[in-house]
Short mmCIF file of C-alpha atoms in Angstrom, two decimals:
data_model
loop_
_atom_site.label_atom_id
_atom_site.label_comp_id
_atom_site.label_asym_id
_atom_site.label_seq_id
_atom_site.Cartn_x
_atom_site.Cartn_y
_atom_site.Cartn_z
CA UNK J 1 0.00 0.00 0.00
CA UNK J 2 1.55 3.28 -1.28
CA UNK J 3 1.58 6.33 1.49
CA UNK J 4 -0.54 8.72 1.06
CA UNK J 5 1.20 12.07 0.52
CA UNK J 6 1.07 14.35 3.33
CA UNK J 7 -1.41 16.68 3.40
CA UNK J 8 -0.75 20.40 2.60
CA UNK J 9 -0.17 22.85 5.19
CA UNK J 10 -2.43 26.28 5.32
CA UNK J 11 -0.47 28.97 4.27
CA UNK J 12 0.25 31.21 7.25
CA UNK J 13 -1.91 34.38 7.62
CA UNK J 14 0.55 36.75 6.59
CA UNK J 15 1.05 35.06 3.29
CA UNK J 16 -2.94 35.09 2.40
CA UNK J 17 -3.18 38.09 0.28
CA UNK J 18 -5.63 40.43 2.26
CA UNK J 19 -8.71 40.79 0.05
CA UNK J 20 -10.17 44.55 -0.27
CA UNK J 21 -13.01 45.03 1.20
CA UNK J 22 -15.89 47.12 -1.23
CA UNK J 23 -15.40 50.56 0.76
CA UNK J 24 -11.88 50.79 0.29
CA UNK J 25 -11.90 49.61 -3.56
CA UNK J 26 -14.52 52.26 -3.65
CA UNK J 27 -12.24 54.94 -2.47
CA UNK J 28 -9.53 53.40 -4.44
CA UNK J 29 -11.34 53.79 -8.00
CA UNK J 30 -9.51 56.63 -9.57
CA UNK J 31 -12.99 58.68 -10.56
CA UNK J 32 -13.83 58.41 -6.99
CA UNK J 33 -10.44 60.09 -6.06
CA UNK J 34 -10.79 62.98 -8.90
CA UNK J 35 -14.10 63.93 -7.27
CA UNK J 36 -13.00 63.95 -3.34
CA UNK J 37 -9.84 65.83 -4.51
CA UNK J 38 -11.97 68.43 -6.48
CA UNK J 39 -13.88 68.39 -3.55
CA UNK J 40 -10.86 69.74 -0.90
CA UNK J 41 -9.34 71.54 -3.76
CA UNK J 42 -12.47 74.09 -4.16
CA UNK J 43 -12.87 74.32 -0.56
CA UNK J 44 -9.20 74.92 -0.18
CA UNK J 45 -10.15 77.75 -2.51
CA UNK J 46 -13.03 78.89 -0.72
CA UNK J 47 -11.25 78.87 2.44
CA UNK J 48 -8.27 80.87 1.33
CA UNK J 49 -10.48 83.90 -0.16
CA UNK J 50 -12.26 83.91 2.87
CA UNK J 51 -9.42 84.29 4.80
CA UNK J 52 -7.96 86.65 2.76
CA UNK J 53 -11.07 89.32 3.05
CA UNK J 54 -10.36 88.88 7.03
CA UNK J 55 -6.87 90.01 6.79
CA UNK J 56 -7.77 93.24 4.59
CA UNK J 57 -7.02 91.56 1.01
CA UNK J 58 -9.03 93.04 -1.77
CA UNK J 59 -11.43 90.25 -2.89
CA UNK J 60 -12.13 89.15 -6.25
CA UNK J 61 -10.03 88.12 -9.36
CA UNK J 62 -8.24 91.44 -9.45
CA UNK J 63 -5.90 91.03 -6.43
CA UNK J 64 -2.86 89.31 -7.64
CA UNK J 65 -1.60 88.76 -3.70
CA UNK J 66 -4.72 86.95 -3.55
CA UNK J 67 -4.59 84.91 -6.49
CA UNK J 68 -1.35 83.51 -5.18
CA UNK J 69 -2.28 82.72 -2.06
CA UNK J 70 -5.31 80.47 -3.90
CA UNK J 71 -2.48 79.15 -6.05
CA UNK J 72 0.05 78.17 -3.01
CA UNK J 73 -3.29 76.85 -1.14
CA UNK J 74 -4.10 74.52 -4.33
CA UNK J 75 -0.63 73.25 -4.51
CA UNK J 76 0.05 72.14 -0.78
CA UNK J 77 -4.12 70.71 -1.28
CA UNK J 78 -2.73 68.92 -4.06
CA UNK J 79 0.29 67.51 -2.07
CA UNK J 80 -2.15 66.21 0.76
CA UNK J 81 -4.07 64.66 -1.50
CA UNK J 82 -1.49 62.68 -3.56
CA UNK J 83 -0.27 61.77 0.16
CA UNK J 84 -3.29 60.28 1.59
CA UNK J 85 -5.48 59.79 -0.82
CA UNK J 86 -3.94 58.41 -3.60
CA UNK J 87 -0.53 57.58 -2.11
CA UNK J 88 1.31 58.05 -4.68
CA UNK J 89 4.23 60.08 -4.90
CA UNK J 90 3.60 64.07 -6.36
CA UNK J 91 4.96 64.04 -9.57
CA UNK J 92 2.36 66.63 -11.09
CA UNK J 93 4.09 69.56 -8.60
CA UNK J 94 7.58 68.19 -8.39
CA UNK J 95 9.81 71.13 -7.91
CA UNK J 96 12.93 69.00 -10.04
CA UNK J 97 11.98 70.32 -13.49
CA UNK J 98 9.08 72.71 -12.35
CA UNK J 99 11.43 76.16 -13.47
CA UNK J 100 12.32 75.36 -16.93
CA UNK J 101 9.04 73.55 -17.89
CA UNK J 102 7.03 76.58 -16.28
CA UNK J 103 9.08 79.15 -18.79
CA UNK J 104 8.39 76.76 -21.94
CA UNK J 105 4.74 76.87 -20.70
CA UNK J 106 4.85 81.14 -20.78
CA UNK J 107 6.86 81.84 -23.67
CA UNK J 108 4.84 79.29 -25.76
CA UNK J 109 1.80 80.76 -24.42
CA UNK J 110 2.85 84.15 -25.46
CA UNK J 111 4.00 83.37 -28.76
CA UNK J 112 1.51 81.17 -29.97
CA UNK J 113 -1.11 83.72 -29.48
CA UNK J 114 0.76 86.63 -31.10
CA UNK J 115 0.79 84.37 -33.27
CA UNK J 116 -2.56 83.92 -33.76
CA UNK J 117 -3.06 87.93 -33.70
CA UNK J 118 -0.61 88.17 -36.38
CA UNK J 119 -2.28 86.12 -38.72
CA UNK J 120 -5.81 87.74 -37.63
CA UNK J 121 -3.87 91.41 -38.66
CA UNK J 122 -2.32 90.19 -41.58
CA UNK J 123 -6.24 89.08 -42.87
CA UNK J 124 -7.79 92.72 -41.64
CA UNK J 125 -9.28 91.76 -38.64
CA UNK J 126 -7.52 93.64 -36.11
CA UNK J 127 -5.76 97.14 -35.94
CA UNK J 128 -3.14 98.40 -33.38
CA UNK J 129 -3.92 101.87 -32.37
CA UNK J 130 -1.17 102.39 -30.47
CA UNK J 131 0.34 101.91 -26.65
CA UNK J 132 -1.04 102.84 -23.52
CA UNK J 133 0.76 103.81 -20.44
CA UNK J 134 1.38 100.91 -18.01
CA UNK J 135 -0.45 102.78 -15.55
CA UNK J 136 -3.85 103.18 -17.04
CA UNK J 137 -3.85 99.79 -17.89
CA UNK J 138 -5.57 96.87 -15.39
CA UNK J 139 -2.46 95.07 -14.95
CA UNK J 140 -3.15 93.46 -11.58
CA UNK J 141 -6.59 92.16 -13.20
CA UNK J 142 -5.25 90.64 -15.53
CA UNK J 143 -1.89 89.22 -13.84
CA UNK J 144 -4.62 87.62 -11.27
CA UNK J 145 -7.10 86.37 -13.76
CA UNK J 146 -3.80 84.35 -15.52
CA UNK J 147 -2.46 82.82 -11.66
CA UNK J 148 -6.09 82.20 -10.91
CA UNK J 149 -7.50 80.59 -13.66
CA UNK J 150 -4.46 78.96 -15.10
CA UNK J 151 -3.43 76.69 -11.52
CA UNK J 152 -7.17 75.88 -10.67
CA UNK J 153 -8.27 74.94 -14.20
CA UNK J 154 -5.24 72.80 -14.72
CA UNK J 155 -5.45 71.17 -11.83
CA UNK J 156 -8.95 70.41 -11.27
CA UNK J 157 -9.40 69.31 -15.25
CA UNK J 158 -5.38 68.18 -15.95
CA UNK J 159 -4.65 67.36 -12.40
CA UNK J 160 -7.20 65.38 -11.46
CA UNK J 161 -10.28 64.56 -14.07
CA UNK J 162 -7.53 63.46 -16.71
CA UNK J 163 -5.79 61.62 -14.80
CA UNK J 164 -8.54 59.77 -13.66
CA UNK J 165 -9.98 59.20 -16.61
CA UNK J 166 -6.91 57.76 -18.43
CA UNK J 167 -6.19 55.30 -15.58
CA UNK J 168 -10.07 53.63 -16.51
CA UNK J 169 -10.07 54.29 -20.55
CA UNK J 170 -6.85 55.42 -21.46
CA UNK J 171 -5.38 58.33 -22.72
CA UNK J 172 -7.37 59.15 -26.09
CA UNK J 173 -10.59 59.22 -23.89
CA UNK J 174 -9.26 60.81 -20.87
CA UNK J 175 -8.16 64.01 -23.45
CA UNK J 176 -11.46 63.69 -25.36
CA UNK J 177 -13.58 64.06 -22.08
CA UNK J 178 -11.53 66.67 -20.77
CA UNK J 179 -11.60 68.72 -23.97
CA UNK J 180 -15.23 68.61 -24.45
CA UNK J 181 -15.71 69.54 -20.75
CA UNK J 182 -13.63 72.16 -21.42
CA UNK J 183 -15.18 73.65 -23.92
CA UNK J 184 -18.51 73.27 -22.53
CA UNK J 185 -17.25 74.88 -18.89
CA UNK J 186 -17.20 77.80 -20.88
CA UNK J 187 -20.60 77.97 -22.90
CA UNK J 188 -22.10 80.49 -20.11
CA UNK J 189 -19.69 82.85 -20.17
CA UNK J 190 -20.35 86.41 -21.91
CA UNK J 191 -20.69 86.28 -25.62
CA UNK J 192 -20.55 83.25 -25.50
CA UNK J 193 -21.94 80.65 -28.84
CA UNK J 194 -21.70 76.77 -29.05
CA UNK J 195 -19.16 77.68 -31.79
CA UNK J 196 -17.12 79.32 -29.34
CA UNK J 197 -17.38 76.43 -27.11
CA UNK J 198 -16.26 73.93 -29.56
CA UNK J 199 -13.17 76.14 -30.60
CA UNK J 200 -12.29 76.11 -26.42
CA UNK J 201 -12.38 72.43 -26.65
CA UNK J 202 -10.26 71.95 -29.54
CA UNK J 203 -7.81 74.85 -29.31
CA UNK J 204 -7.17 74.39 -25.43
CA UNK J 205 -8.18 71.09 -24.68
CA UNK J 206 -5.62 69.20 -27.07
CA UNK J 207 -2.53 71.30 -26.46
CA UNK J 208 -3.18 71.76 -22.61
CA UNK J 209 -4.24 68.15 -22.35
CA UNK J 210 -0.75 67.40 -24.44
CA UNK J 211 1.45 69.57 -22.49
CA UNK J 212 0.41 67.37 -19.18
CA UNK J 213 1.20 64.10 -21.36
CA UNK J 214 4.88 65.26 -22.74
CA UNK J 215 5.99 65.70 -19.17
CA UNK J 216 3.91 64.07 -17.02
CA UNK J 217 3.47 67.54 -14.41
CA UNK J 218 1.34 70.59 -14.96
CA UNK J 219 4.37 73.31 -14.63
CA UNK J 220 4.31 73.57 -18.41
CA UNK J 221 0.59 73.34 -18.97
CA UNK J 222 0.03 76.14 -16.12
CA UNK J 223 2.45 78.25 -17.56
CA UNK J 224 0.98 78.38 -21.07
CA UNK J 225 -2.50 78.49 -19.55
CA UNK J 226 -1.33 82.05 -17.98
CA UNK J 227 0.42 83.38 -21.06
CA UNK J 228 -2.36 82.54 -22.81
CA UNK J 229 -4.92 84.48 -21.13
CA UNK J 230 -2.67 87.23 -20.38
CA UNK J 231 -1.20 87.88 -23.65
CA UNK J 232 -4.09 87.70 -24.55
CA UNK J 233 -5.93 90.00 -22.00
CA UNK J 234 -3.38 92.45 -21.20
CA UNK J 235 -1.09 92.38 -23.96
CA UNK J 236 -3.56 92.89 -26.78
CA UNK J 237 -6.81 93.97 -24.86
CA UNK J 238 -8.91 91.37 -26.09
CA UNK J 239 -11.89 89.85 -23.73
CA UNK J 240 -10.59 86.29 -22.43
CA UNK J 241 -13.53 83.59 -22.99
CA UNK J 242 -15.70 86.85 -22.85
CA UNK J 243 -14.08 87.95 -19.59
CA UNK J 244 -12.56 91.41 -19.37
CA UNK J 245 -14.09 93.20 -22.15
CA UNK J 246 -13.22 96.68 -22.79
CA UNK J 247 -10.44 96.11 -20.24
CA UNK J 248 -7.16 98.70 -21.25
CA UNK J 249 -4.69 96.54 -21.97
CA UNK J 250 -0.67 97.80 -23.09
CA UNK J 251 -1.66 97.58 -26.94
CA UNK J 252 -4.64 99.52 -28.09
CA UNK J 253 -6.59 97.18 -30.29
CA UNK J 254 -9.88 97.25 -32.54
CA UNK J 255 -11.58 94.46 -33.61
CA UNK J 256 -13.81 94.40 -37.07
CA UNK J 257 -15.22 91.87 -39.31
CA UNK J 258 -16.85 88.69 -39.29
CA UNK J 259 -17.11 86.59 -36.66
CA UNK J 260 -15.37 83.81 -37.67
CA UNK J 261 -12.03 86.01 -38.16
CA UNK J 262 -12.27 88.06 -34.96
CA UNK J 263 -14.02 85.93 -32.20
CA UNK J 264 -17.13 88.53 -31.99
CA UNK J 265 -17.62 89.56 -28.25
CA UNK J 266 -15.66 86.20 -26.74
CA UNK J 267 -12.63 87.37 -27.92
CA UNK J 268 -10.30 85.86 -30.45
CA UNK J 269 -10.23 82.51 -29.01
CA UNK J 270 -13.54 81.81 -31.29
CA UNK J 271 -12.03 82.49 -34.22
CA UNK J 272 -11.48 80.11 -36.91
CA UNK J 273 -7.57 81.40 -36.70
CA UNK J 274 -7.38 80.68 -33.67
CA UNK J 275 -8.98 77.22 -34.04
CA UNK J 276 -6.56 76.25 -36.83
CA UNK J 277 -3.18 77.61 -35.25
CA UNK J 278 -3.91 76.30 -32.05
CA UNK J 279 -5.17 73.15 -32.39
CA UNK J 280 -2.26 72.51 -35.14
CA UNK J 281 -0.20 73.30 -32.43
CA UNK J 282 -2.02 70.85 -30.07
CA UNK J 283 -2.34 68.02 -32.84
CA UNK J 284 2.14 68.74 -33.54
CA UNK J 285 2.34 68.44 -29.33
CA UNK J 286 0.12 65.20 -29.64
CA UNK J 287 2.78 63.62 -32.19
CA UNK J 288 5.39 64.49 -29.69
CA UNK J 289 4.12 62.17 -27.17
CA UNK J 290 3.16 59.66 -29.60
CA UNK J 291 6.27 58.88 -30.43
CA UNK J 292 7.93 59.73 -26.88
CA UNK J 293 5.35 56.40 -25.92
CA UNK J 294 3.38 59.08 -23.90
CA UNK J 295 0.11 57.54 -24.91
CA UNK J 296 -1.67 54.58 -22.16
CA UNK J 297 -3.83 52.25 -23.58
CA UNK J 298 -7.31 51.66 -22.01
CA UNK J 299 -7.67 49.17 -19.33
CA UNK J 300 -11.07 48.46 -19.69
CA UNK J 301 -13.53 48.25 -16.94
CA UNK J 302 -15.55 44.99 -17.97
CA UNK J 303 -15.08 43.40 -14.87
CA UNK J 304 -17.24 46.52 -12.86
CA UNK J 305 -15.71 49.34 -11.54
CA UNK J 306 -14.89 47.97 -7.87
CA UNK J 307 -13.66 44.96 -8.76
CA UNK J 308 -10.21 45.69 -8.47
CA UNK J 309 -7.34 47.91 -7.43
CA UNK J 310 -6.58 50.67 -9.28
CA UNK J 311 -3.55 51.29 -7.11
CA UNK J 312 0.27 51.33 -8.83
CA UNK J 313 -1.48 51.88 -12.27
CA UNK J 314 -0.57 56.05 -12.63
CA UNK J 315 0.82 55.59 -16.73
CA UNK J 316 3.89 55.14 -17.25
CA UNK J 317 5.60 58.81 -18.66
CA UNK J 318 7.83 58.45 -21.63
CA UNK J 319 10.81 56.67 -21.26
CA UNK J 320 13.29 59.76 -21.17
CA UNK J 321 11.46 60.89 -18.23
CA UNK J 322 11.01 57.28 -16.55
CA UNK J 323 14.85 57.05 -16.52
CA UNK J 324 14.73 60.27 -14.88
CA UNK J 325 12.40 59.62 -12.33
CA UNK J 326 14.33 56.20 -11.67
CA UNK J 327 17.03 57.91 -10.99
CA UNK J 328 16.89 61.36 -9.83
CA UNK J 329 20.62 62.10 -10.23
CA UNK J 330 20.69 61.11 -13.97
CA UNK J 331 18.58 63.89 -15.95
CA UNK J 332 18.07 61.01 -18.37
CA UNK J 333 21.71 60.49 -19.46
CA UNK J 334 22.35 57.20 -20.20
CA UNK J 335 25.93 57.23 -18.61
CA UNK J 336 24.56 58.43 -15.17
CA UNK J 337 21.97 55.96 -15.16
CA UNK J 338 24.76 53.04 -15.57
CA UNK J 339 25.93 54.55 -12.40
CA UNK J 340 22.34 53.85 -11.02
CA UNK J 341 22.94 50.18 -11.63
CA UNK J 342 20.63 50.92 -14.77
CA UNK J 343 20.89 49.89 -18.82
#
């Protein structure tokens, strides 16, 4: 008679793998995260304006020691939340990188729309009447309207939606979402037409969208979010989505013609010019991180959405700045990474 084998021993209880229970894969589904972090983000917001009045700060969008403040409160709201939330570690506000990337972001933002004017001029639909003093112009409105709306746009739609949304469907979705949400954030502003709303989505939603993908922060997005809306503002006096309109800006400008060429009463940004340059611009940005391998398939959620754990599955950036992040030291040079232990 042959011994029977020995029977199997249970594994210990440390080496059972602990099974989630539904409330924390609830909290750990990435759309779940996006809305509690928009959540403490706006009231981070809230909070710092509030406080701000108390201490004798002029309220509104035209303080720029205000705006700031909203922007430092959004970034250390951002840091908690990447902490204890999704405990991960803050790459989106990581100060290694954040100077250089957040001067590509304003000089692109201020040359792609003069730009943009240019070609508007060049067709008739603009005239420069000359420059006004720096005093008599609304500077501080504008400087706060660019730190305002450029750090809580980016990170409430970049920051957090997008991100969200590309860890579930991927990357094409996550930027066609955001885009279109966008666009349509800004459908009730003043002068504002579905046309206008559609050019939002497609001029700013691809390149801002791409500029988070090509680095994996939102220093250069941010940056050419403010340019944008202050070149555009102050620069050439010209209503931002609506916003601002006859605001004195340094250049003395006129608008006439047809809508299509100057934007009507939104501003330029509804322009078919401005639609075409931009969103070519977006589109050549796109290509870039194409072929960096900045692009994350979609994981599908067949299986439900609190089935599993989303946790460890932030995209991978492009391999340049994957070496980099694997090794701080390195910059991405293949001879300091062999000194890493890397290949």
């Amino acid at each position: 008679m042959e011994n029977d084998p020995p029977p199997i021993a249970d594994p210990a209880p440390s080496e059972v793998p602990a099974k989630r229970g539904f409330v924390r894969r609830f909290f750990a589904y990435p759309l779940v995260q996006a809305f509690i972090g928009a959540f403490f983000v706006l009231l981070a917001m809230g909070l710092t304006a509030a406080f701000g009045g108390l201490i004798g700060i002029k309220g509104g969008e035209e303080s720029p020691i205000l705006a700031l403040m909203i922007a430092l409160a959004i970034v250390l709201t951002w840091k908690g939340y990447k902490r204890w939330i999704e405990r991960e570690p803050d790459r989106e506000f990581a100060l290694r990188g954040a100077v250089p990337e957040f001067a590509a972001g304003l000089a692109s933002g201020l040359a792609l729309f003069t730009l943009m004017t240019g070609v508007v001029w060049l067709m008739g639909g603009i005239t420069f009447d000359g420059v006004n003093p720096i005093g008599q112009t609304k500077l501080a409105y504008w400087t706060a309207i660019a730190i305002f709306s450029a750090f809580s746009e980016e990170v409430l739609i970049r920051g957090l939606l997008f991100r969200a949304v590309e860890k579930v469907a991927g990357s094409w979705i996550a930027l066609a979402i955001t885009a279109a949400l966008f666009g349509a954030g800004h459908i009730f502003n003043p002068g504002a037409t579905w046309f206008a709303a559609l050019a939002i989505a497609l001029e700013a939603g691809i390149i801002l969208g791409a500029a988070y993908m090509l680095t994996r922060r939102l220093w250069l997005a941010i940056g050419f979010h403010a340019a944008w809306n202050f070149t555009q503002g102050w620069v050439f006096s010209i209503p931002v989505s609506g916003t601002g309109s006859g605001s004195a800006g340094l250049i003395a400008t006129t608008r006439s013609g047809p809508e299509w060429l100057t934007g009507g009463a939104f501003g330029l940004e509804a322009s078919v010019v401005a639609m075409v340059v931009a969103t070519g611009a977006g589109l050549l940005l796109l290509w870039r991180v194409r072929r960096d391998g900045g692009f994350v398939a979609a994981h599908g959620t067949a299986t439900g959405p609190f089935r599993r754990s989303y946790r460890g599955r932030y995209p991978r950036p492009p391999a340049r700045l994957a070496r980099s992040l694997a090794c701080p030291a390195s910059r991405g040079s293949r001879s300091a990474i062999r000194r890493c232990g890397g290949h």
